[in-house]
XYZ file of N, CA and C in Angstrom:
666
model
N 5.004 4.494 14.297
C 6.446 4.540 14.390
C 6.979 4.918 12.753
N 8.347 5.286 12.663
C 8.700 5.270 11.443
C 10.191 4.246 11.558
N 10.281 3.518 10.399
C 11.227 2.622 10.034
C 11.772 2.809 8.603
N 13.206 2.553 8.711
C 13.708 1.994 7.236
C 13.671 0.259 7.673
N 13.347 -0.410 6.014
C 13.686 -1.833 6.667
C 14.203 -2.335 5.108
N 14.772 -3.356 5.261
C 15.024 -4.253 3.892
C 14.305 -5.750 4.266
N 13.494 -5.964 3.552
C 13.016 -7.284 3.526
C 13.496 -8.359 2.480
N 13.806 -9.519 3.053
C 14.485 -10.517 2.000
C 14.131 -11.901 2.434
N 14.156 -13.092 1.587
C 13.915 -14.272 1.635
C 15.000 -15.084 2.465
N 15.117 -16.111 2.637
C 16.148 -16.798 3.189
C 17.221 -17.033 2.389
N 17.188 -17.102 0.943
C 18.425 -17.338 0.169
C 18.930 -15.868 -0.210
N 18.384 -14.591 0.409
C 19.021 -13.641 0.084
C 18.177 -12.665 -0.888
N 17.031 -13.059 -1.400
C 16.429 -12.180 -2.313
C 15.355 -11.256 -1.818
N 16.058 -10.120 -2.108
C 15.264 -8.769 -1.476
C 13.947 -8.540 -1.929
N 12.729 -8.493 -1.435
C 11.430 -8.343 -2.031
C 10.966 -6.610 -1.674
N 11.527 -5.874 -0.893
C 11.204 -4.623 -0.540
C 12.266 -4.044 0.219
N 12.727 -2.504 -0.034
C 13.820 -2.088 0.621
C 13.579 -0.369 0.586
N 13.459 -0.268 1.862
C 12.469 1.334 1.910
C 13.971 2.512 1.725
N 15.249 1.814 2.003
C 16.561 2.731 1.833
C 16.719 2.833 0.125
N 16.514 2.059 -0.656
C 16.610 1.948 -1.785
C 15.636 3.126 -2.776
N 14.659 3.066 -1.946
C 13.447 4.056 -2.385
C 13.656 5.481 -1.768
N 14.426 5.681 -0.889
C 14.532 6.591 -0.215
C 13.474 7.173 0.611
N 12.644 6.279 1.112
C 11.240 6.668 1.654
C 11.136 5.660 2.986
N 11.273 6.458 4.176
C 10.785 5.607 5.528
C 9.395 5.046 5.331
N 9.149 4.234 5.996
C 7.617 3.646 6.319
C 7.133 3.983 7.537
N 6.115 4.709 7.524
C 5.426 5.056 8.976
C 4.169 4.103 9.141
N 3.802 3.764 10.230
C 2.678 2.836 10.389
C 2.082 3.033 12.129
N 1.159 2.484 12.403
C 0.610 2.379 13.843
C 1.001 1.030 14.245
N 1.786 1.004 15.253
C 2.130 -0.476 15.685
C 1.114 -0.893 16.772
N 0.927 -2.385 16.629
C 0.220 -3.003 17.391
C -1.372 -3.163 17.152
N -1.521 -2.417 16.173
C -3.186 -2.634 15.627
C -3.321 -3.387 14.286
N -2.309 -4.148 14.246
C -2.474 -5.126 13.128
C -2.453 -4.549 11.682
N -1.938 -3.342 11.606
C -1.560 -2.928 10.552
C -0.533 -3.397 9.524
N 0.334 -4.214 10.282
C 1.559 -4.869 9.562
C 1.396 -6.279 9.965
N 2.552 -7.095 9.659
C 2.549 -8.737 9.905
C 2.795 -8.570 11.419
N 2.188 -9.807 11.843
C 2.682 -9.928 13.562
C 3.859 -9.926 13.859
N 5.038 -10.580 13.198
C 6.387 -10.641 13.445
C 6.929 -9.028 13.992
N 6.364 -7.816 12.965
C 6.658 -6.491 13.474
C 5.965 -5.809 14.436
N 4.586 -6.298 14.582
C 3.902 -5.989 15.952
C 4.285 -6.243 17.004
N 5.227 -7.403 17.010
C 6.037 -8.273 18.318
C 7.219 -7.550 18.554
N 7.931 -7.515 17.444
C 9.565 -7.208 17.344
C 9.950 -6.020 17.475
N 8.961 -5.166 17.005
C 9.519 -3.473 16.946
C 9.102 -2.675 18.233
N 8.316 -3.237 18.880
C 8.271 -2.468 20.214
C 9.280 -2.871 21.339
N 10.109 -3.865 21.080
C 11.253 -3.974 21.543
C 12.578 -3.391 21.386
N 12.338 -2.442 20.461
C 13.462 -1.645 19.811
C 13.557 -0.499 20.525
N 14.756 0.279 20.792
C 14.996 1.524 21.040
C 15.044 2.431 19.876
N 14.825 3.578 20.052
C 15.127 4.548 18.938
C 16.403 4.710 18.283
N 16.699 4.657 17.100
C 18.056 4.630 16.263
C 18.501 3.234 16.478
N 18.100 2.039 16.736
C 18.558 0.786 16.882
C 18.299 0.061 15.566
N 19.132 -0.560 14.944
C 18.799 -1.211 13.950
C 19.091 -2.989 14.173
N 18.147 -3.529 13.916
C 18.086 -5.199 14.038
C 17.908 -5.801 13.374
N 18.213 -7.113 13.373
C 17.895 -8.294 12.048
C 16.837 -9.251 12.643
N 15.689 -9.383 12.163
C 14.735 -10.277 12.591
C 14.356 -11.188 11.576
N 14.390 -12.547 11.995
C 14.084 -13.737 11.205
C 12.873 -14.254 11.686
N 11.880 -14.234 10.850
C 10.542 -14.385 10.809
C 9.806 -15.404 10.437
N 9.260 -16.522 11.252
C 8.717 -17.521 10.445
C 7.417 -17.201 9.612
N 6.791 -18.076 8.965
C 5.835 -17.659 8.025
C 4.459 -16.989 9.004
N 4.404 -18.080 10.391
C 3.159 -17.820 11.241
C 3.205 -16.634 11.537
N 4.116 -15.572 11.581
C 4.233 -14.181 12.006
C 4.614 -13.443 10.701
N 4.479 -13.959 9.627
C 4.954 -13.080 8.620
C 3.589 -13.349 7.448
N 3.888 -13.676 6.263
C 2.819 -13.773 5.427
C 2.054 -15.169 5.101
N 2.338 -16.166 6.176
C 1.409 -17.351 6.384
C 1.643 -18.221 4.903
N 0.551 -19.104 4.789
C 0.503 -20.218 3.918
C 0.000 -19.686 2.346
N -0.549 -18.281 2.763
C -0.748 -17.750 1.313
C 0.538 -17.047 0.568
N 1.408 -16.608 1.280
C 2.424 -15.740 0.761
C 2.066 -14.342 0.571
N 2.922 -13.848 -0.460
C 2.241 -12.300 -0.847
C 2.676 -11.999 -2.190
N 1.855 -11.869 -3.091
C 2.449 -11.568 -4.438
C 3.269 -12.823 -4.933
N 3.916 -12.321 -5.838
C 4.760 -13.473 -6.472
C 6.407 -13.319 -5.985
N 6.507 -12.323 -5.179
C 7.862 -12.262 -4.452
C 7.843 -12.958 -3.107
N 6.923 -13.057 -2.475
C 6.767 -13.781 -1.253
C 6.179 -15.169 -1.416
N 6.662 -16.511 -1.498
C 6.099 -17.714 -1.648
C 5.571 -17.949 -0.321
N 4.516 -19.067 -0.517
C 3.707 -19.889 0.799
C 4.785 -20.213 1.893
N 4.369 -20.150 2.775
C 5.062 -20.715 4.295
C 6.597 -20.160 4.163
N 6.937 -18.979 3.604
C 8.247 -18.411 3.675
C 8.676 -17.766 4.790
N 9.934 -18.138 5.327
C 10.576 -17.608 6.457
C 11.298 -16.504 5.913
N 11.153 -15.188 6.290
C 11.706 -13.851 5.786
C 12.506 -13.108 6.853
N 13.212 -12.423 6.416
C 14.308 -11.602 7.251
C 14.082 -10.225 7.123
N 14.147 -9.627 8.268
C 13.813 -7.955 8.037
C 15.038 -7.315 8.845
N 15.508 -6.660 8.182
C 16.733 -5.779 8.639
C 16.121 -4.167 8.898
N 15.638 -3.834 10.148
C 15.035 -2.854 10.547
C 15.600 -1.753 11.301
N 15.660 -0.827 10.980
C 15.991 0.380 11.866
C 14.906 1.271 12.135
N 14.838 1.643 13.521
C 13.580 2.334 14.101
C 14.211 3.905 14.275
N 13.502 4.604 13.225
C 13.769 5.823 13.555
C 13.333 6.920 14.269
N 12.021 6.638 14.550
C 11.525 7.398 15.894
C 10.006 6.933 15.699
N 9.172 7.642 16.509
C 7.894 7.539 17.002
C 7.186 8.497 17.317
N 5.857 8.478 17.565
C 5.117 9.543 18.307
C 4.072 8.716 18.784
N 3.550 9.208 20.454
C 3.025 8.616 21.269
C 1.607 9.270 20.682
N 0.500 8.297 21.160
C -0.814 8.790 21.141
C -1.524 8.378 22.325
N -1.770 9.713 23.204
C -2.387 9.470 24.280
C -3.549 9.120 24.594
N -3.780 8.679 25.707
C -5.161 8.439 26.115
C -6.332 7.343 24.861
N -5.421 6.364 24.874
C -6.027 5.385 23.812
C -6.381 4.106 24.813
N -7.663 3.853 24.413
C -8.398 2.947 25.198
C -8.856 1.813 23.907
N -9.694 0.764 24.769
C -9.872 -0.311 23.982
C -10.885 0.291 22.561
N -11.686 1.211 23.022
C -12.844 1.694 22.179
C -12.237 2.337 21.022
N -10.951 2.990 21.234
C -9.999 3.572 20.164
C -9.202 2.801 19.095
N -9.348 1.513 19.312
C -8.630 0.522 18.390
C -9.536 0.608 16.983
N -11.049 0.620 17.068
C -11.713 0.637 15.631
C -11.730 2.139 15.371
N -11.296 2.211 14.021
C -11.454 3.642 13.564
C -12.792 4.029 13.402
N -12.693 5.451 13.704
C -14.069 6.296 13.549
C -14.913 6.167 12.436
N -13.890 6.011 11.274
C -14.509 6.215 9.936
C -15.047 4.710 9.324
N -15.218 3.575 10.212
C -15.584 2.127 10.120
C -16.796 2.273 9.030
N -16.612 1.505 7.795
C -17.352 1.610 6.866
C -18.808 0.904 6.942
N -19.694 1.785 6.234
C -21.345 1.296 6.584
C -21.242 -0.024 5.518
N -22.342 -0.640 5.411
C -22.409 -1.897 4.337
C -23.085 -1.265 3.515
N -22.329 -0.979 2.276
C -23.183 -0.601 0.923
C -22.481 -1.391 -0.108
N -21.469 -2.072 0.300
C -20.876 -2.974 -0.836
C -21.084 -2.375 -2.368
N -21.706 -2.993 -3.368
C -21.752 -2.398 -4.733
C -22.290 -1.142 -5.083
N -22.756 -0.765 -4.319
C -23.247 0.764 -4.302
C -22.289 1.806 -4.141
N -21.147 1.502 -3.581
C -20.231 2.340 -3.305
C -19.698 2.629 -4.588
N -20.231 3.855 -5.368
C -19.732 4.327 -6.533
C -19.824 6.070 -6.511
N -18.732 6.508 -7.073
C -18.868 7.889 -7.328
C -17.576 8.639 -6.892
N -17.477 9.723 -6.933
C -15.966 10.617 -6.787
C -15.229 10.180 -5.348
N -14.132 10.068 -5.442
C -13.571 9.657 -4.143
C -12.653 10.749 -3.737
N -11.438 11.440 -4.525
C -10.759 12.512 -4.067
C -9.333 12.627 -5.096
N -8.517 13.699 -4.244
C -7.438 13.558 -5.030
C -6.326 13.340 -4.236
N -4.977 12.790 -4.544
C -3.956 12.792 -3.878
C -3.478 13.940 -3.291
N -2.776 14.036 -1.923
C -2.291 15.101 -1.236
C -1.053 16.032 -2.256
N -0.480 14.813 -2.858
C 0.381 15.501 -3.846
C 0.211 16.143 -5.240
N -1.359 15.999 -5.397
C -1.716 16.220 -6.505
C -1.353 15.281 -7.799
N -0.505 14.190 -7.871
C -0.250 13.495 -8.738
C -1.371 12.390 -9.291
N -2.689 12.128 -8.567
C -3.648 11.007 -8.927
C -4.795 11.716 -8.365
N -5.990 11.006 -9.070
C -7.409 10.988 -8.501
C -7.722 9.749 -8.197
N -8.968 9.505 -7.406
C -9.516 8.205 -7.101
C -10.695 8.408 -7.201
N -11.622 7.191 -7.643
C -13.029 7.276 -7.428
C -13.539 5.879 -7.068
N -14.689 5.934 -6.570
C -15.313 4.473 -5.999
C -15.887 3.917 -7.347
N -15.669 2.759 -7.298
C -16.210 1.838 -8.367
C -16.841 0.586 -8.074
N -17.648 0.534 -7.054
C -18.423 -0.470 -6.496
C -17.430 -1.598 -5.585
N -16.976 -2.694 -6.326
C -15.999 -3.526 -5.852
C -14.961 -3.098 -5.636
N -14.373 -2.229 -6.322
C -12.934 -1.744 -6.275
C -12.872 0.018 -6.008
N -11.726 0.383 -5.836
C -11.383 1.697 -6.142
C -10.449 1.952 -7.306
N -10.671 2.973 -8.250
C -9.573 2.983 -9.330
C -8.960 4.345 -9.348
N -7.446 4.132 -8.914
C -6.581 5.367 -9.082
C -6.133 5.644 -10.276
N -6.261 7.076 -10.928
C -5.872 7.509 -12.088
C -5.088 8.691 -11.813
N -3.832 8.426 -12.600
C -2.647 9.177 -12.772
C -2.018 9.615 -14.216
N -1.832 10.834 -14.566
C -1.349 10.796 -15.981
C 0.210 10.572 -15.749
N 0.736 9.892 -16.853
C 2.212 9.470 -16.861
C 2.985 9.829 -17.990
N 4.237 10.144 -18.149
C 4.801 10.299 -19.477
C 4.385 9.474 -20.608
N 4.370 10.181 -21.465
C 3.788 9.537 -22.936
C 4.739 8.523 -23.338
N 6.053 8.244 -22.850
C 6.886 7.402 -23.443
C 7.069 6.039 -22.342
N 6.164 6.070 -21.641
C 6.016 4.994 -20.308
C 5.675 3.764 -21.051
N 6.693 2.800 -20.862
C 5.945 1.390 -21.359
C 6.030 0.342 -19.896
N 5.390 -0.520 -20.083
C 5.122 -1.730 -18.802
C 6.136 -1.792 -17.974
N 7.158 -2.050 -18.723
C 8.556 -2.193 -17.520
C 8.797 -0.964 -16.816
N 8.222 0.007 -16.997
C 8.470 1.296 -16.169
C 7.962 1.176 -14.903
N 6.875 0.397 -14.782
C 5.771 0.421 -13.689
C 6.071 -0.426 -12.740
N 6.384 -0.269 -11.661
C 6.670 -1.240 -10.546
C 5.484 -1.071 -9.408
N 4.780 -2.273 -9.367
C 3.632 -1.948 -8.213
C 3.528 -3.475 -7.461
N 3.377 -2.985 -6.189
C 3.110 -4.205 -4.831
C 1.904 -3.907 -4.386
N 1.162 -4.967 -4.242
C -0.154 -4.999 -3.812
C -0.134 -6.041 -2.399
N -0.775 -5.508 -1.229
C -0.573 -6.343 0.030
C -1.753 -6.041 0.470
N -2.505 -6.818 1.382
C -3.470 -6.504 2.132
C -3.563 -4.980 2.780
N -2.564 -4.878 3.362
C -2.410 -3.540 3.988
C -1.171 -2.505 3.494
N -0.995 -2.974 2.421
C 0.095 -1.772 2.037
C 0.069 -1.770 0.439
N 0.266 -0.717 -0.173
C 0.165 -0.322 -1.782
C 1.767 0.346 -1.954
N 2.469 -0.124 -3.011
C 3.339 0.712 -3.513
C 3.434 0.435 -5.041
N 3.461 2.039 -5.609
C 3.485 2.039 -7.183
C 4.345 3.052 -7.726
N 5.218 2.966 -8.521
C 6.221 3.644 -8.790
C 6.245 3.677 -10.560
N 6.665 4.863 -11.299
C 6.672 4.843 -12.496
C 7.818 5.792 -12.997
N 8.832 5.073 -13.874
C 10.165 5.206 -13.955
C 10.871 5.689 -12.856
N 10.712 4.967 -11.586
C 11.833 5.055 -10.209
C 10.819 6.094 -9.662
N 10.010 6.872 -9.762
C 9.669 7.837 -8.984
C 8.359 7.153 -8.314
N 8.288 7.270 -7.057
C 7.207 7.005 -6.163
C 5.749 7.725 -6.704
N 4.874 6.942 -6.950
C 3.382 7.613 -7.115
C 2.515 7.695 -5.903
N 2.652 6.024 -5.212
C 1.509 5.953 -4.435
C 2.240 4.785 -3.659
N 2.085 5.115 -2.229
C 2.513 4.146 -1.184
C 1.944 4.472 0.172
N 1.677 3.503 0.932
C 1.197 3.638 2.235
C 0.152 2.498 2.664
N -0.664 2.690 3.398
C -1.510 1.731 3.960
C -2.995 2.176 3.389
N -3.709 0.929 2.616
C -4.792 1.575 2.026
C -6.037 1.861 3.109
N -7.033 2.450 2.773
C -8.184 2.869 3.721
C -8.800 1.375 4.242
N -8.920 0.749 3.371
C -9.394 -0.673 3.823
C -8.567 -1.969 3.326
N -8.846 -3.217 4.102
C -7.874 -4.166 3.519
C -8.216 -4.599 2.113
N -7.109 -5.010 1.512
C -7.311 -5.176 0.014
C -7.220 -6.490 -0.466
N -8.173 -6.981 -1.387
C -8.052 -8.581 -1.968
C -6.853 -8.220 -2.718
N -5.544 -8.329 -2.208
C -4.424 -8.156 -2.879
C -4.330 -9.000 -4.660
N -4.858 -10.097 -4.516
C -4.821 -10.925 -5.687
C -5.616 -10.490 -7.048
N -6.607 -9.562 -6.259
C -7.570 -8.868 -7.385
C -7.188 -7.556 -7.980
N -6.044 -6.850 -7.256
C -5.396 -5.558 -7.437
C -4.486 -5.955 -8.771
N -4.722 -4.773 -9.641
C -3.778 -4.809 -10.812
C -3.908 -3.454 -11.377
N -3.389 -3.227 -12.412
C -2.869 -1.800 -13.049
C -2.749 -2.152 -14.622
N -3.137 -1.099 -15.214
C -3.089 -1.277 -16.788
C -2.818 0.600 -17.334
N -2.610 0.810 -18.600
C -2.457 1.821 -19.119
C -3.106 2.340 -20.003
N -3.811 3.349 -20.202
C -4.831 3.678 -21.310
C -4.790 5.097 -21.925
N -4.933 5.478 -23.006
C -4.891 6.728 -23.489
C -6.268 7.438 -23.393
N -6.506 8.544 -23.545
C -7.706 9.161 -23.366
C -8.764 8.426 -24.393
N -9.903 8.252 -23.865
C -10.902 7.343 -24.568
C -11.156 7.856 -25.533
N -11.589 9.058 -25.889
C -12.090 9.763 -27.339
C -11.256 9.654 -28.422
N -9.891 9.360 -27.953
C -8.672 9.762 -28.860
C -7.857 8.497 -28.773
N -8.080 7.299 -28.694
C -7.317 6.026 -28.635
C -6.348 6.261 -29.757
N -6.459 6.374 -30.659
C -5.654 6.358 -31.861
C -4.555 7.354 -32.037
N -4.622 8.684 -31.293
C -3.979 9.732 -31.365
C -2.859 9.477 -30.653
N -1.277 9.266 -31.135
C -0.190 9.314 -30.549
C -0.021 10.489 -29.439
N -0.308 11.579 -29.757
C -0.143 12.890 -28.913
C -1.244 12.905 -27.497
N -2.202 11.760 -27.425
C -3.176 11.711 -26.502
C -2.594 11.498 -24.999
N -2.940 11.951 -23.950
C -2.418 11.841 -22.633
C -2.448 10.419 -22.390
N -1.457 10.046 -21.574
C -1.326 8.634 -21.302
C -1.454 8.664 -19.566
N -2.592 7.745 -19.161
C -2.968 7.290 -18.091
C -2.406 5.869 -17.398
N -2.063 6.037 -16.155
C -2.198 4.823 -15.262
C -3.142 4.697 -14.630
N -3.898 3.522 -14.727
C -5.061 3.045 -13.934
C -4.981 2.041 -13.192
N -4.761 2.437 -11.554
C -4.631 1.309 -10.663
C -5.951 0.933 -10.012
N -6.223 -0.303 -9.988
C -7.441 -1.043 -9.679
C -7.184 -1.747 -8.444
N -7.713 -1.335 -7.270
C -7.495 -1.772 -5.823
C -8.788 -2.355 -5.300
N -9.087 -3.892 -5.231
C -10.181 -4.334 -4.883
C -10.383 -4.624 -3.571
N -11.295 -4.567 -3.096
C -11.552 -4.157 -1.587
C -11.706 -5.612 -1.028
N -11.167 -6.083 0.129
C -11.630 -7.027 0.539
C -13.046 -7.336 1.238
N -13.751 -8.211 1.259
C -15.149 -8.046 1.448
C -15.796 -7.168 0.925
N -15.753 -6.995 -0.249
C -15.881 -6.106 -1.231
C -17.501 -5.842 -1.402
N -18.407 -6.923 -1.115
C -19.744 -6.837 -1.180
C -20.595 -6.287 -0.076
N -19.481 -5.940 1.173
C -20.209 -5.415 2.437
C -19.590 -4.052 2.835
N -18.529 -3.597 2.253
C -18.078 -2.319 2.733
C -17.617 -1.244 1.615
N -17.769 -0.146 2.349
C -17.499 1.219 1.407
C -16.256 1.675 2.072
N -15.447 2.205 1.009
C -14.235 2.928 1.135
C -14.365 4.169 1.921
N -13.700 4.551 2.951
C -13.537 5.557 3.507
C -13.200 6.720 3.041
N -13.465 8.030 3.358
C -13.271 9.046 2.587
C -11.961 9.536 2.268
N -11.109 8.695 2.401
C -9.531 9.073 2.421
C -9.178 7.406 1.533
N -7.829 7.752 0.457
C -7.726 6.511 -0.062
C -6.665 5.826 0.697
N -5.748 6.365 1.474
C -4.617 5.927 2.390
C -4.663 6.469 3.583
N -4.476 5.397 4.774
C -4.839 5.873 6.082
C -3.487 6.730 6.391
N -2.366 6.642 5.533
C -1.361 7.785 5.962
C -1.695 9.062 5.926
N -2.697 9.399 4.701
C -3.167 10.631 4.892
C -3.773 11.095 5.886
N -4.559 10.251 6.505
C -5.253 10.756 7.709
C -4.726 10.885 8.602
N -3.502 10.226 8.687
C -2.469 10.325 9.786
C -1.447 11.756 9.749
N -1.359 12.134 8.586
C -0.390 13.349 8.108
C -0.991 14.652 8.683
């Protein structure tokens, strides 16, 4: 399904807004890729419908919350507009598990990963994590970077332009995910050196799993 949504806390504080980013969100409903309240609520909607959902923490982000924007045990509001959907035929119980389910390789999961479909970034396997590398404008400062990490969602923008967004190929240990910036290693002191953004995506159950052959599930579905 494809939706626009605005997520906010009970006091009105907005923590996510796809309309502000001009970027609808697409995902598979009913398979646990999103919070439980979405899996239960969105199937009740009709195409073009816009509804307001008030979700208890038990069907939202639970006792752990999500990042610094959503506190533990938070009740959240979602203003959701159902833009459309694509039906998947002949799905049975065996189709729920993706064909690319990772073998147990853990720390040995190293090497080249691939390139983003838009050419804006590359990624590589680095054992317990995946590292995404993107060249960014030379005058970028930390406040120009906006990043949100959730177990089943990533969003990163630079100077207001979306660099990376979607459902990661594996669930993330979001508390261990982070980003930093670096000049080219061999010429760190050269102000003309290229500036890179490095996004570190730490895998949940990192000791056991191998990242699939794509960075984002959205790439597989596109």
